[in-house]
């Protein structure tokens, strides 16, 4: 899954439940009632997730992540390769040749290849 925002010293403090990433690892602030407890989740070098001397008292390591949680661009239609919707459903009783196209109920489409 994608990563939450990276841990930053620009954030004065994090609240209980806040998620941050650091070097591909997801960490969650340990806070009481949705608030930082004292300076436990303060943005300081001593509490930096995975690095600071006191980080285990402020953060819980939840797992790994890759990429970002930012939305991706919507897919675009490729007019040059548009085949006009789904091909007919596959039939086990039909004979198919090279180039024939079929679909399955699950929404997958297939094109028959030439044998070897």
Tab-separated table of C-alpha atoms in Angstrom:
chain	number	residue	atom	x	y	z
A	1	UNK	CA	0.000	0.000	0.000
A	2	UNK	CA	0.898	3.625	-0.336
A	3	UNK	CA	2.713	5.584	2.335
A	4	UNK	CA	1.232	8.232	4.608
A	5	UNK	CA	2.983	11.638	4.595
A	6	UNK	CA	6.613	11.514	5.703
A	7	UNK	CA	7.574	12.470	9.247
A	8	UNK	CA	8.489	16.157	9.269
A	9	UNK	CA	10.126	18.553	11.713
A	10	UNK	CA	7.874	21.237	10.164
A	11	UNK	CA	4.913	19.732	12.048
A	12	UNK	CA	5.046	21.022	15.655
A	13	UNK	CA	3.481	17.848	17.067
A	14	UNK	CA	1.417	14.895	15.983
A	15	UNK	CA	-1.841	13.745	17.541
A	16	UNK	CA	-2.618	10.254	18.789
A	17	UNK	CA	-3.470	8.046	15.829
A	18	UNK	CA	-1.573	10.155	13.263
A	19	UNK	CA	0.299	8.087	10.691
A	20	UNK	CA	3.677	9.026	9.224
A	21	UNK	CA	6.213	7.249	7.060
A	22	UNK	CA	9.979	7.121	7.439
A	23	UNK	CA	12.247	5.149	5.090
A	24	UNK	CA	9.377	2.979	3.831
A	25	UNK	CA	7.992	2.173	7.279
A	26	UNK	CA	4.610	3.278	8.645
A	27	UNK	CA	4.500	4.601	12.205
A	28	UNK	CA	1.515	5.651	14.322
A	29	UNK	CA	1.641	8.229	17.119
A	30	UNK	CA	0.760	6.813	20.527
A	31	UNK	CA	-1.503	9.385	22.083
A	32	UNK	CA	-4.282	9.382	24.622
A	33	UNK	CA	-7.761	10.412	23.486
A	34	UNK	CA	-6.498	11.615	20.113
A	35	UNK	CA	-3.883	13.991	21.537
A	36	UNK	CA	-0.124	13.875	21.805
A	37	UNK	CA	0.942	12.913	25.314
A	38	UNK	CA	3.405	15.524	26.510
A	39	UNK	CA	6.125	15.763	23.885
A	40	UNK	CA	5.897	12.092	22.934
A	41	UNK	CA	4.874	12.856	19.355
A	42	UNK	CA	6.646	16.205	19.093
A	43	UNK	CA	8.676	16.765	15.964
A	44	UNK	CA	12.124	16.539	17.496
A	45	UNK	CA	15.187	14.497	16.712
A	46	UNK	CA	14.877	12.523	19.976
A	47	UNK	CA	11.390	11.304	18.963
A	48	UNK	CA	11.925	10.797	15.204
A	49	UNK	CA	10.335	7.453	14.238
A	50	UNK	CA	12.932	4.718	14.015
A	51	UNK	CA	15.822	7.105	14.648
A	52	UNK	CA	15.456	9.138	17.830
A	53	UNK	CA	16.539	7.890	21.216
A	54	UNK	CA	12.961	7.925	22.572
A	55	UNK	CA	10.987	7.074	19.440
A	56	UNK	CA	9.581	3.766	20.810
A	57	UNK	CA	7.861	5.723	23.604
A	58	UNK	CA	6.080	7.913	21.040
A	59	UNK	CA	5.457	5.765	17.973
A	60	UNK	CA	4.302	2.293	17.084
A	61	UNK	CA	5.738	0.713	13.950
A	62	UNK	CA	2.826	-0.704	11.905
A	63	UNK	CA	4.559	-2.102	8.837
A	64	UNK	CA	5.980	-1.194	5.461
A	65	UNK	CA	4.721	0.976	2.633
A	66	UNK	CA	5.706	1.991	-0.866
A	67	UNK	CA	4.687	4.970	-2.967
A	68	UNK	CA	2.164	7.512	-1.765
A	69	UNK	CA	-1.451	7.652	-0.753
A	70	UNK	CA	-2.026	10.442	-3.263
A	71	UNK	CA	-4.700	9.677	-5.841
A	72	UNK	CA	-3.582	8.484	-9.222
A	73	UNK	CA	-4.758	9.931	-12.495
A	74	UNK	CA	-7.997	8.584	-13.913
A	75	UNK	CA	-7.571	6.129	-16.785
A	76	UNK	CA	-7.952	7.513	-20.265
A	77	UNK	CA	-9.575	5.923	-23.271
A	78	UNK	CA	-7.251	4.743	-26.016
A	79	UNK	CA	-9.228	5.488	-29.193
A	80	UNK	CA	-6.655	3.753	-31.405
A	81	UNK	CA	-7.130	0.417	-29.628
A	82	UNK	CA	-10.844	0.671	-28.789
A	83	UNK	CA	-12.626	-2.531	-29.818
A	84	UNK	CA	-16.091	-1.144	-29.053
A	85	UNK	CA	-16.849	-2.753	-25.700
A	86	UNK	CA	-16.571	-6.323	-24.519
A	87	UNK	CA	-16.379	-9.114	-27.072
A	88	UNK	CA	-18.970	-11.925	-26.930
A	89	UNK	CA	-18.885	-14.319	-23.979
A	90	UNK	CA	-16.718	-17.416	-24.317
A	91	UNK	CA	-18.569	-20.603	-25.207
A	92	UNK	CA	-17.029	-23.994	-24.543
A	93	UNK	CA	-18.938	-25.319	-27.560
A	94	UNK	CA	-17.547	-22.782	-30.062
A	95	UNK	CA	-14.416	-23.113	-32.214
A	96	UNK	CA	-12.055	-20.138	-32.140
A	97	UNK	CA	-9.259	-19.126	-34.467
A	98	UNK	CA	-6.348	-16.677	-34.377
A	99	UNK	CA	-7.541	-13.132	-33.655
A	100	UNK	CA	-10.961	-14.163	-32.302
A	101	UNK	CA	-11.882	-12.299	-29.131
A	102	UNK	CA	-14.023	-13.466	-26.238
A	103	UNK	CA	-14.852	-12.265	-22.745
A	104	UNK	CA	-15.671	-13.898	-19.425
A	105	UNK	CA	-18.388	-12.980	-16.925
A	106	UNK	CA	-15.661	-11.687	-14.597
A	107	UNK	CA	-14.980	-8.888	-17.107
A	108	UNK	CA	-11.775	-10.224	-18.648
A	109	UNK	CA	-11.282	-10.171	-22.420
A	110	UNK	CA	-9.074	-12.595	-24.380
A	111	UNK	CA	-7.714	-12.767	-27.926
A	112	UNK	CA	-6.936	-16.140	-29.487
A	113	UNK	CA	-3.282	-16.523	-30.584
A	114	UNK	CA	-1.989	-18.442	-33.546
A	115	UNK	CA	-0.806	-21.896	-32.507
A	116	UNK	CA	2.999	-21.968	-32.119
